[in-house]
Amino acid sequence: MRKIKNVILLGTLACSSIFAQQKPVYLDESKPIEQRVEDALSRMTLEEKVAMCHAQSKFSSAGVPRLGIPENWATDGPHGIRPEVLWDEWDQAGWTNDSCIAFPALTCLAATWNKDMALLYGKSIGEEARYRNKNILLGPGVNIYRTPLNGRNFEYMGEDPYLASRMVVPYIQGVQSNGVAACVKHFALNNQEIDRHTVNVNVDDRALYEIYLPAFKAAVQEGKAWAIMGAYNKYKGQWACHNQYLLNDILRGEWGFDGVVVSDWGGVNSTKQAIYNGLDMEFGSWTDGLSEGASNAYDNYYLAKPFLKLLQSGEVKVEEVDKKVRNILRLAFRTTMDSKRPWGSFGTVEHAAAGRKIAEEGIVLLQNKNNVLPIDLNKAKKIVVVGENAIKSMTVGGGSSSLKARYEISPLDGIKGRVGTQTQVVYARGYVGDASGNYNGVTSGQDLTENRSESELISEAVNMAKDADVVIFIGGLNKSDFQDSEGNDRKHLELPYNQDKVITELSKANKNLVVVNISGNAVAMPWANTVPAIVQSWYNGSESGASLASILVGDANPSGKLPFTFPVKLDDNGAHKLGEYPGNGEVTYNESIFVGYRWIDKEKIKPLFPFGHGLSYTTFAYGKVSADKKEMDADGKMTFSVSVKNTGNREGAEIVQLYISDLKSSLPRPVKELKDFQKIVLKPGEEKVVTFTIDKSALSFFDAAKHDWVAESGDFEALIGASSTDVKTKVGFKLR
Ligand code: BGC
């Protein structure tokens, strides 16, 4: 018996040691990732390598089946997991189990100014992606808000590079904790939709490094993003998806990016440039399905057969494909081949609750005269809701970020659901915007057709409004073409569909008017002086209406602040004032670093609502800021402290902002720049001391001649503000 046992034991040991010996290095998760990459690479044929560098369907690319390396599956992004499309078409696949939780748009996330919300967002959407078996999430987007007309601003994080940088990092970390790569987009300078496939962006190095690149740099170096997406536009005459300067010099050279560069869909235009200028994976190229692509369109991709031929002929060295495949293999080991990655979850109540929390923290109370808000439900017996955006589905539309949501609570339903039966809620359409409800093959299922005339709609709303306790107008933009939507920009700053007139008439009919603007962009508000309460809401996804209702009745105390400036008119924006938008094939960013509040400050313009602005139902008092020393040495740090007290009678959160001002410099600098912020929660009467510690980087500018960051010695000021124009206290200091 003992003999038999020994034989079995020996046999087992022998087998496991043979197995251990035979286990290839690339499958051995105890080995360093680079060793595994080299091992896998050494086993691959040229054909297998090339197959990895381009799409095999609308959203997937090949793995190496022979070696057990899975395919890559990408998904939009960035506000929820896109419904499945057909293998070879943009049309919906018609699945019945791909309805996601729609999260608030990234503008809303930025408006929370809360890094914990960004982490929660990333973790939640990453779980949804993982459950759907995607290993690349096409988001977040961090293109800077240069003009309020950009149709895709709603997918980005506002006008300030510091705010966008701080918010993008936790989003990425959250997504990637699921073994799903965040694919940060669109790198770089994709700041308008007009001519996005052709426009060549001319920008000086200072603006490039100080304004347009920092959020991408933070995403790469701090967020450790595993993927990045090239933009459609050109820079220095080369398309951004294969761009020597952006991809080879900056992204990989200066920042040390070791992830995958993915093209935007159809963003590749040349095989040679795609080979040499930093691209790894090509997606979405167009083939006509006749002469090209009659059998397999994907063979005709720039990085498919044409690439293979060049490699086979020796015209292109194998090292070029190896460079790309290394990055793609690294992605596989970080995602699909990580045996410890979690399983994810989809459409859960936890995700819905996360979306709601983010929305409640991101909605911004812009104005609240006479304390019209929050609505006192003990007093308000009749509420009139007016406007198309109170009922229109907003998760559908807008381009590639369009979603098929598991559900979406409209503002009207959110309000009705919250106020209960004690208060009557009646609705009037007020205006007709876009009644279609059909975008990108996803239909909202709504038929908003309305045959009454403009004046009939207005008189109905006005008549209802006359004897209401509160009137809530819910309008703004929507996700239709030429509004907040991909592929085109807005045509003007004004609200569309004659909404200004409806609002003006309502303000005459009832003094308790609340205007809720739902948009991803600033809009003109010529009626701002006659409307007591204005709320900036966003495309807030599944829980949109519920979160808005919470704010309106005061269940949640507003604590969002604007991530971009609301100018009075377009000319109050540098890009428009200086005339280079949208350009004509070429667009030159003449305003340079003076984007958003930097332009407003420089030109001493009074904005409609400034960057960083947002009110609360409570009030805060700021103490005097102090610095821990008078001088900072070049390698040192400096700490500023300020006390903030809740002087109202309910709990609330305040976003305390630190701006730095360089009083004298050899180059023109913005009057001030955001360099830190903190969101603090205070009970009534509670006081907290907020501290900010900065180092030299907060004082530096990008010196184009030196191609480096420079902090000049001299006098600076630290300004503590409740917004970019509401500076509460300041203190001077020197850099030695
Ligand atoms: C958009 C990307 C998107 C891709 C895939 C492109 O048109 O610019 O942001 O991820 O399509 O849908």
XYZ file of C-alpha atoms in Angstrom, residues 261-578:
318
model
C -2.416 53.861 -28.724
C -5.770 53.189 -30.360
C -6.926 55.173 -33.363
C -10.205 56.988 -33.266
C -12.709 55.183 -35.453
C -11.640 56.027 -38.972
C -8.821 58.252 -37.786
C -6.063 56.444 -39.721
C -5.116 57.838 -43.085
C -1.767 56.396 -44.090
C -0.026 53.052 -43.708
C 3.481 54.471 -43.492
C 2.574 57.088 -40.897
C 0.563 54.535 -38.927
C 3.620 52.298 -38.905
C 6.169 54.868 -37.799
C 4.249 57.534 -35.917
C 3.202 55.828 -32.742
C -0.108 54.087 -33.471
C -0.665 50.522 -32.229
C -4.220 49.579 -33.165
C -6.371 50.767 -36.034
C -10.157 50.880 -35.695
C -13.094 52.005 -37.770
C -11.371 52.651 -41.096
C -13.793 52.954 -43.944
C -13.761 50.439 -46.760
C -16.330 50.480 -49.514
C -17.241 46.801 -49.377
C -16.922 46.518 -53.180
C -13.468 46.963 -54.626
C -12.069 47.124 -51.130
C -13.423 44.812 -48.532
C -15.590 42.613 -50.744
C -14.587 39.593 -48.707
C -13.166 40.980 -45.497
C -13.075 44.738 -45.196
C -10.640 44.543 -42.331
C -7.910 43.079 -44.574
C -7.833 46.442 -46.285
C -7.091 48.413 -43.176
C -3.914 50.459 -43.361
C -2.342 48.263 -40.718
C -3.622 44.981 -42.208
C -2.473 43.537 -45.550
C -0.647 46.676 -46.691
C 1.395 46.519 -43.482
C 1.997 42.777 -43.810
C 3.252 43.204 -47.374
C 5.748 45.862 -46.363
C 7.008 43.620 -43.577
C 7.248 40.579 -45.828
C 9.139 42.486 -48.470
C 11.567 43.740 -45.863
C 10.763 47.362 -46.657
C 9.592 47.755 -43.097
C 11.566 46.115 -40.313
C 9.899 43.521 -38.077
C 10.897 45.683 -35.135
C 8.133 48.105 -36.155
C 5.361 45.559 -35.712
C 7.043 44.184 -32.596
C 6.896 47.603 -30.946
C 3.133 47.694 -31.446
C 2.527 44.100 -30.437
C 4.503 44.560 -27.222
C 2.076 47.288 -26.214
C -0.925 45.182 -27.169
C 0.371 42.139 -25.290
C 0.986 44.295 -22.235
C -2.661 45.322 -22.466
C -3.725 41.668 -22.590
C -1.685 40.807 -19.500
C -3.164 43.766 -17.652
C -6.739 42.940 -18.615
C -7.986 39.715 -20.228
C -5.086 37.594 -18.979
C -5.133 38.791 -15.405
C -6.659 35.803 -13.637
C -7.356 37.890 -10.544
C -9.521 40.528 -12.162
C -13.020 40.749 -10.760
C -16.152 39.684 -12.659
C -17.980 42.975 -12.795
C -21.690 43.627 -12.542
C -24.235 45.282 -14.782
C -27.286 47.463 -14.391
C -27.235 47.192 -10.611
C -28.963 49.303 -7.995
C -25.514 50.176 -6.630
C -24.510 51.645 -9.981
C -27.755 53.575 -10.213
C -27.181 54.924 -6.710
C -23.630 55.920 -7.664
C -24.959 57.794 -10.692
C -27.535 59.538 -8.559
C -25.000 60.595 -5.944
C -22.684 61.988 -8.612
C -25.563 63.875 -10.228
C -26.693 65.342 -6.912
C -23.168 66.555 -6.270
C -22.731 67.930 -9.773
C -25.899 69.968 -10.273
C -25.032 73.641 -9.863
C -27.248 76.261 -8.241
C -26.351 79.316 -10.287
C -28.717 81.856 -8.807
C -31.286 81.812 -6.008
C -32.834 85.202 -5.355
C -35.573 85.438 -2.723
C -34.780 81.852 -1.734
C -37.209 80.488 -4.283
C -35.360 77.216 -3.826
C -35.582 74.786 -2.209
C -39.279 74.335 -2.845
C -41.145 74.138 0.425
C -43.572 71.278 -0.068
C -45.587 72.315 2.967
C -46.457 75.518 1.190
C -46.347 74.667 -2.511
C -49.669 73.164 -3.459
C -49.323 73.578 -7.217
C -46.133 73.215 -9.221
C -46.139 73.859 -12.934
C -43.404 72.208 -14.963
C -42.763 73.593 -18.439
C -40.369 72.538 -21.178
C -39.386 69.693 -23.459
C -36.357 68.676 -21.459
C -38.657 67.787 -18.574
C -39.860 64.796 -20.558
C -37.275 64.107 -23.247
C -34.960 61.124 -23.043
C -31.388 62.352 -22.912
C -29.472 59.113 -22.593
C -30.116 58.526 -26.284
C -28.352 60.711 -28.849
C -25.217 62.785 -28.953
C -23.147 60.405 -31.106
C -20.926 57.593 -29.937
C -21.801 58.155 -26.277
C -25.474 57.385 -26.966
C -26.817 54.725 -24.627
C -29.534 52.157 -24.294
C -30.322 52.695 -20.650
C -32.053 50.186 -18.450
C -34.293 53.067 -17.414
C -34.223 56.836 -17.304
C -36.182 58.923 -14.847
C -37.233 62.124 -16.585
C -37.216 65.395 -14.634
C -41.029 65.498 -14.688
C -41.318 61.965 -13.329
C -38.587 62.665 -10.792
C -40.471 65.700 -9.498
C -43.837 63.938 -9.485
C -42.338 60.942 -7.722
C -40.798 63.104 -5.042
C -43.525 65.583 -4.188
C -46.171 62.943 -3.514
C -49.900 63.538 -3.616
C -50.064 66.627 -1.399
C -48.746 68.836 -4.170
C -50.265 68.987 -7.615
C -47.780 68.848 -10.497
C -49.003 69.897 -13.928
C -47.054 69.984 -17.143
C -47.010 72.180 -20.225
C -44.737 71.590 -23.193
C -43.911 75.295 -23.736
C -41.866 74.700 -26.905
C -41.015 71.976 -29.368
C -37.393 71.074 -29.838
C -36.531 67.760 -31.403
C -39.461 65.374 -31.297
C -37.763 62.518 -33.126
C -36.089 60.427 -30.426
C -34.061 58.359 -32.882
C -30.292 58.589 -32.927
C -27.510 56.231 -33.947
C -29.919 53.373 -34.330
C -31.158 53.660 -30.737
C -34.708 54.893 -30.377
C -35.890 56.473 -27.204
C -39.340 55.011 -27.817
C -40.827 58.436 -27.279
C -43.086 60.177 -29.715
C -42.926 63.842 -28.852
C -44.787 65.028 -31.905
C -46.739 68.201 -31.156
C -48.970 69.972 -33.619
C -49.922 73.119 -31.740
C -48.385 76.433 -32.744
C -45.646 78.228 -30.843
C -48.049 80.826 -29.463
C -50.570 78.188 -28.400
C -47.880 76.372 -26.462
C -46.718 79.562 -24.784
C -50.208 80.660 -23.772
C -50.981 77.251 -22.351
C -47.842 77.393 -20.192
C -48.413 81.000 -19.129
C -52.040 80.347 -18.181
C -51.034 77.385 -16.070
C -48.209 79.349 -14.484
C -50.336 82.255 -13.289
C -51.744 80.651 -10.163
C -48.900 78.206 -9.469
C -46.886 78.370 -6.268
C -43.742 77.558 -8.212
C -43.010 77.327 -11.921
C -40.101 75.173 -13.062
C -38.966 75.640 -16.637
C -36.798 72.720 -17.759
C -35.078 73.321 -21.069
C -31.615 73.884 -22.458
C -29.914 71.926 -25.203
C -30.349 68.312 -26.189
C -28.374 65.580 -27.946
C -29.536 66.420 -31.466
C -27.263 67.405 -34.317
C -25.856 70.945 -33.948
C -26.437 70.899 -30.218
C -24.583 68.790 -27.634
C -23.698 66.158 -30.151
C -20.764 64.641 -31.967
C -19.959 65.533 -35.565
C -21.088 69.154 -35.538
C -20.833 72.177 -33.325
C -23.596 74.426 -32.082
C -24.355 77.376 -34.300
C -24.730 79.993 -31.578
C -24.643 80.555 -27.835
C -28.376 81.237 -27.566
C -30.876 78.652 -26.445
C -32.591 76.994 -29.415
C -36.306 76.574 -30.138
C -37.384 80.015 -28.970
C -36.912 79.105 -25.329
C -35.842 82.639 -24.370
C -39.311 83.859 -25.279
C -41.048 81.129 -23.258
C -38.889 81.924 -20.226
C -39.500 85.660 -20.535
C -43.250 85.157 -20.718
C -43.208 82.816 -17.743
C -41.196 85.301 -15.702
C -43.915 87.894 -16.306
C -46.623 85.447 -15.259
C -45.107 84.195 -12.016
C -42.395 85.571 -9.757
C -41.461 82.165 -8.386
C -39.793 80.934 -11.527
C -36.976 78.395 -11.559
C -35.112 77.811 -14.807
C -33.289 74.504 -15.071
C -30.847 74.488 -17.947
C -29.877 70.990 -19.032
C -26.810 71.066 -21.257
C -23.136 70.245 -21.529
C -22.265 73.761 -22.586
C -22.725 77.351 -21.538
C -25.749 79.073 -23.014
C -26.719 82.736 -23.196
C -29.303 83.804 -20.615
C -30.598 87.242 -21.593
C -33.410 86.810 -19.030
C -31.071 86.101 -16.082
C -32.052 89.327 -14.288
C -35.737 88.600 -14.324
C -35.597 84.951 -13.275
C -34.964 84.471 -9.551
C -33.603 80.899 -9.536
C -31.364 79.259 -12.130
C -30.068 75.711 -11.914
C -27.458 74.175 -14.194
C -28.191 70.531 -14.629
C -26.471 68.113 -16.988
C -27.190 64.969 -18.979
C -27.492 63.009 -15.797
C -28.359 59.546 -17.037
C -30.667 56.967 -15.508
C -31.289 58.867 -12.287
C -31.489 62.252 -13.933
C -34.970 63.252 -12.768
C -34.604 61.817 -9.288
C -31.382 63.723 -8.649
C -32.843 66.963 -9.969
C -35.927 66.573 -7.759
C -33.691 66.032 -4.711
C -31.969 69.323 -5.390
C -35.154 71.258 -6.136
C -36.912 70.245 -2.939
C -33.751 70.361 -0.863
C -33.260 66.685 0.005
C -29.762 67.258 -1.311
C -28.065 70.584 -0.785
C -26.474 71.787 -4.045
C -22.699 71.580 -3.946
C -21.571 71.541 -7.579
C -19.538 74.333 -9.140
C -19.084 75.223 -12.778
C -16.208 73.507 -14.594
C -16.391 76.185 -17.286
C -17.259 79.851 -17.685
C -20.676 81.045 -18.790
C -19.902 84.108 -20.915
C -22.581 86.724 -21.543
C -21.860 86.547 -25.260
C -19.598 84.594 -27.589
C -17.199 87.485 -27.972
C -16.354 87.160 -24.286
C -14.478 84.006 -25.188
C -10.911 84.344 -26.480
C -11.255 81.880 -29.355
C -14.230 83.822 -30.686
C -12.953 87.294 -29.936
C -9.740 86.632 -31.774
